[in-house]
PDB file of C-alpha atoms in Angstrom:
ATOM      1  CA  MET A  83    -113.764-201.411  36.504  1.00 44.00           C
ATOM      2  CA  TYR A  84    -117.259-200.572  37.592  1.00 45.00           C
ATOM      3  CA  LYS A  85    -116.901-196.853  37.007  1.00 48.00           C
ATOM      4  CA  SER A  86    -118.382-196.739  33.548  1.00 49.00           C
ATOM      5  CA  ILE A  87    -121.512-198.657  34.305  1.00 51.00           C
ATOM      6  CA  LEU A  88    -122.130-196.622  37.414  1.00 48.00           C
ATOM      7  CA  LEU A  89    -121.849-193.475  35.426  1.00 49.00           C
ATOM      8  CA  MET A  90    -124.358-194.860  33.003  1.00 51.00           C
ATOM      9  CA  PHE A  91    -126.812-195.330  35.823  1.00 52.00           C
ATOM     10  CA  ALA A  92    -126.137-191.872  37.071  1.00 52.00           C
ATOM     11  CA  ILE A  93    -127.287-190.768  33.686  1.00 47.00           C
ATOM     12  CA  VAL A  94    -130.392-192.896  34.170  1.00 46.00           C
ATOM     13  CA  ALA A  95    -131.075-191.142  37.458  1.00 49.00           C
ATOM     14  CA  ALA A  96    -130.646-187.652  36.040  1.00 44.00           C
ATOM     15  CA  VAL A  97    -133.394-185.219  36.816  1.00 40.00           C
ATOM     16  CA  SER A  98    -133.120-183.405  33.522  1.00 53.00           C
ATOM     17  CA  SER A  99    -136.117-182.965  31.273  1.00 59.00           C
ATOM     18  CA  HIS A 100    -134.592-185.386  28.790  1.00 73.00           C
ATOM     19  CA  MET A 101    -134.320-188.047  31.461  1.00 76.00           C
ATOM     20  CA  GLU A 102    -137.868-187.474  32.610  1.00 83.00           C
ATOM     21  CA  HIS A 103    -139.003-187.850  29.021  1.00 87.00           C
ATOM     22  CA  TYR A 104    -137.014-191.081  28.599  1.00 89.00           C
ATOM     23  CA  ARG A 105    -138.296-192.419  31.910  1.00 88.00           C
ATOM     24  CA  GLU A 106    -141.854-191.812  30.823  1.00 92.00           C
ATOM     25  CA  GLU A 107    -141.256-193.420  27.421  1.00 94.00           C
ATOM     26  CA  CYS A 108    -139.659-196.516  28.964  1.00 95.00           C
ATOM     27  CA  LYS A 109    -142.342-196.717  31.639  1.00 95.00           C
ATOM     28  CA  ASN A 110    -145.031-196.725  28.950  1.00 95.00           C
ATOM     29  CA  GLU A 111    -143.192-199.047  26.531  1.00 95.00           C
ATOM     30  CA  LEU A 112    -142.572-201.617  29.258  1.00 96.00           C
ATOM     31  CA  ASN A 113    -145.782-201.101  31.283  1.00 96.00           C
ATOM     32  CA  ILE A 114    -143.865-200.368  34.475  1.00 96.00           C
ATOM     33  CA  PRO A 115    -145.834-199.118  37.498  1.00 94.00           C
ATOM     34  CA  GLN A 116    -145.024-195.572  38.651  1.00 93.00           C
ATOM     35  CA  GLU A 117    -143.993-196.928  42.057  1.00 93.00           C
ATOM     36  CA  ASN A 118    -141.145-198.814  40.389  1.00 93.00           C
ATOM     37  CA  ILE A 119    -140.007-195.689  38.526  1.00 91.00           C
ATOM     38  CA  ASP A 120    -139.993-193.781  41.818  1.00 91.00           C
ATOM     39  CA  ASN A 121    -137.789-196.502  43.314  1.00 90.00           C
ATOM     40  CA  TYR A 122    -135.377-196.303  40.363  1.00 88.00           C
ATOM     41  CA  LYS A 123    -134.988-192.565  40.917  1.00 83.00           C
ATOM     42  CA  ASN A 124    -133.800-193.459  44.416  1.00 83.00           C
ATOM     43  CA  TRP A 125    -131.376-196.139  43.156  1.00 81.00           C
ATOM     44  CA  LYS A 126    -133.597-198.996  44.303  1.00 87.00           C
ATOM     45  CA  PHE A 127    -133.476-201.739  41.657  1.00 88.00           C
ATOM     46  CA  GLU A 128    -133.382-204.832  43.868  1.00 85.00           C
ATOM     47  CA  ASN A 129    -135.920-207.617  43.447  1.00 87.00           C
ATOM     48  CA  ASP A 130    -137.634-205.838  40.573  1.00 91.00           C
ATOM     49  CA  ASP A 131    -138.266-207.856  37.430  1.00 94.00           C
ATOM     50  CA  HIS A 132    -138.800-204.646  35.405  1.00 95.00           C
ATOM     51  CA  ALA A 133    -135.441-203.066  36.307  1.00 95.00           C
ATOM     52  CA  PRO A 134    -133.208-204.864  33.751  1.00 96.00           C
ATOM     53  CA  CYS A 135    -135.291-203.881  30.720  1.00 97.00           C
ATOM     54  CA  TYR A 136    -135.900-200.419  32.128  1.00 96.00           C
ATOM     55  CA  ILE A 137    -132.151-199.807  32.373  1.00 94.00           C
ATOM     56  CA  GLU A 138    -131.633-201.228  28.877  1.00 95.00           C
ATOM     57  CA  CYS A 139    -134.373-198.932  27.555  1.00 95.00           C
ATOM     58  CA  ILE A 140    -132.916-195.811  29.184  1.00 92.00           C
ATOM     59  CA  PHE A 141    -129.403-196.633  28.020  1.00 91.00           C
ATOM     60  CA  ARG A 142    -130.662-197.251  24.489  1.00 94.00           C
ATOM     61  CA  LYS A 143    -132.499-193.936  24.388  1.00 92.00           C
ATOM     62  CA  ILE A 144    -129.482-191.946  25.558  1.00 88.00           C
ATOM     63  CA  GLY A 145    -127.148-193.720  23.153  1.00 91.00           C
ATOM     64  CA  LEU A 146    -125.201-195.887  25.594  1.00 91.00           C
ATOM     65  CA  VAL A 147    -126.562-199.112  24.111  1.00 93.00           C
ATOM     66  CA  THR A 148    -126.959-199.959  20.431  1.00 92.00           C
ATOM     67  CA  ASP A 149    -128.486-203.193  19.152  1.00 90.00           C
ATOM     68  CA  GLY A 150    -128.351-204.716  22.632  1.00 88.00           C
ATOM     69  CA  GLN A 151    -124.631-203.978  23.072  1.00 92.00           C
ATOM     70  CA  PHE A 152    -122.871-201.386  25.208  1.00 93.00           C
ATOM     71  CA  ASN A 153    -121.462-198.435  23.278  1.00 94.00           C
ATOM     72  CA  VAL A 154    -118.200-198.334  25.231  1.00 93.00           C
ATOM     73  CA  ASP A 155    -116.928-195.171  23.533  1.00 93.00           C
ATOM     74  CA  ALA A 156    -120.109-193.232  24.332  1.00 91.00           C
ATOM     75  CA  ILE A 157    -120.168-194.486  27.909  1.00 89.00           C
ATOM     76  CA  ALA A 158    -116.518-193.617  28.477  1.00 88.00           C
ATOM     77  CA  GLU A 159    -117.006-190.160  27.027  1.00 87.00           C
ATOM     78  CA  LYS A 160    -120.086-189.549  29.169  1.00 84.00           C
ATOM     79  CA  LEU A 161    -118.370-190.690  32.373  1.00 82.00           C
ATOM     80  CA  SER A 162    -114.978-189.096  31.867  1.00 82.00           C
ATOM     81  CA  THR A 163    -113.938-186.462  34.362  1.00 79.00           C
ATOM     82  CA  GLU A 164    -110.828-184.503  35.229  1.00 79.00           C
ATOM     83  CA  ASP A 165    -109.476-187.466  37.214  1.00 82.00           C
ATOM     84  CA  LYS A 166    -110.006-190.065  34.484  1.00 84.00           C
ATOM     85  CA  THR A 167    -110.164-189.702  30.710  1.00 88.00           C
ATOM     86  CA  ALA A 168    -112.468-191.665  28.423  1.00 89.00           C
ATOM     87  CA  ASP A 169    -109.549-193.836  27.300  1.00 93.00           C
ATOM     88  CA  GLU A 170    -108.670-194.605  30.914  1.00 89.00           C
ATOM     89  CA  LEU A 171    -112.286-195.571  31.662  1.00 87.00           C
ATOM     90  CA  LYS A 172    -112.745-197.974  28.755  1.00 90.00           C
ATOM     91  CA  PRO A 173    -111.023-200.959  30.427  1.00 92.00           C
ATOM     92  CA  ASP A 174    -113.200-200.488  33.531  1.00 87.00           C
ATOM     93  CA  ILE A 175    -116.312-200.424  31.400  1.00 90.00           C
ATOM     94  CA  GLU A 176    -115.287-203.399  29.303  1.00 92.00           C
ATOM     95  CA  SER A 177    -114.500-205.458  32.399  1.00 91.00           C
ATOM     96  CA  CYS A 178    -118.151-205.148  33.475  1.00 91.00           C
ATOM     97  CA  ILE A 179    -119.566-206.454  30.199  1.00 93.00           C
ATOM     98  CA  ASP A 180    -120.529-210.119  30.264  1.00 93.00           C
ATOM     99  CA  ASN A 181    -121.245-211.148  26.680  1.00 91.00           C
ATOM    100  CA  THR A 182    -122.026-214.709  27.760  1.00 95.00           C
ATOM    101  CA  ILE A 183    -125.448-213.416  28.869  1.00 95.00           C
ATOM    102  CA  THR A 184    -127.681-213.699  25.817  1.00 94.00           C
ATOM    103  CA  ASP A 185    -130.639-211.695  27.145  1.00 95.00           C
ATOM    104  CA  SER A 186    -129.769-208.067  26.372  1.00 94.00           C
ATOM    105  CA  CYS A 187    -131.765-206.644  29.301  1.00 96.00           C
ATOM    106  CA  LYS A 188    -129.985-208.908  31.768  1.00 95.00           C
ATOM    107  CA  ARG A 189    -126.574-208.266  30.171  1.00 95.00           C
ATOM    108  CA  ILE A 190    -127.014-204.487  30.277  1.00 95.00           C
ATOM    109  CA  PHE A 191    -128.343-204.571  33.831  1.00 94.00           C
ATOM    110  CA  LYS A 192    -125.490-206.771  35.059  1.00 94.00           C
ATOM    111  CA  GLY A 193    -122.972-204.404  33.480  1.00 92.00           C
ATOM    112  CA  PHE A 194    -124.697-201.451  35.055  1.00 89.00           C
ATOM    113  CA  ALA A 195    -124.732-203.113  38.476  1.00 88.00           C
ATOM    114  CA  CYS A 196    -121.072-204.054  38.131  1.00 88.00           C
ATOM    115  CA  PHE A 197    -119.964-200.546  37.390  1.00 82.00           C
ATOM    116  CA  LYS A 198    -122.319-198.986  39.938  1.00 77.00           C
ATOM    117  CA  GLU A 199    -120.824-201.119  42.674  1.00 76.00           C
ATOM    118  CA  ASN A 200    -117.607-199.085  42.869  1.00 65.00           C
ATOM    119  CA  ASN A 201    -118.349-195.946  40.887  1.00 66.00           C
ATOM    120  CA  LEU A 202    -121.660-194.571  42.013  1.00 60.00           C
ATOM    121  CA  TYR A 203    -120.061-191.165  42.519  1.00 59.00           C
ATOM    122  CA  ARG A 204    -119.142-191.020  38.816  1.00 62.00           C
ATOM    123  CA  VAL A 205    -122.611-192.000  37.752  1.00 62.00           C
ATOM    124  CA  LYS A 206    -124.236-189.401  39.987  1.00 59.00           C
ATOM    125  CA  ALA A 207    -121.804-186.725  38.822  1.00 60.00           C
ATOM    126  CA  SER A 208    -122.572-187.548  35.224  1.00 62.00           C
ATOM    127  CA  ALA A 209    -126.291-187.393  35.911  1.00 56.00           C
ATOM    128  CA  GLN A 210    -125.934-183.902  37.346  1.00 54.00           C
ATOM    129  CA  ASN A 211    -124.231-182.802  34.132  1.00 53.00           C
ATOM    130  CA  SER A 212    -126.793-184.343  31.780  1.00 52.00           C
TER     131      SER A 212
END
């Protein structure tokens, strides 16, 4: 169930030039210190008030979030691999979405954390392919 969100974060952690560009844009838009960005690259998001909106910003820029809502189809497609198709991933992704959370940054971050919990390998694999 957490696979999709983890894959999304793998995308966030990607070292590609696109990701670096998005990181810089989100850092500037949200006035996030470089030290925090360095922590995010190392999967350290704990106790950081900037992390939820940073993740929302990155996901929005890469098309995984639209109007504050997860784009489940895009996420599933991005995280699909030989062992699991996009259609097979959708229920896992959807199970991590908590639409009772009204703050979009917190909702996106919680979904990300949920998926990351059990699917970090998918996220990292996706990031390598971005």
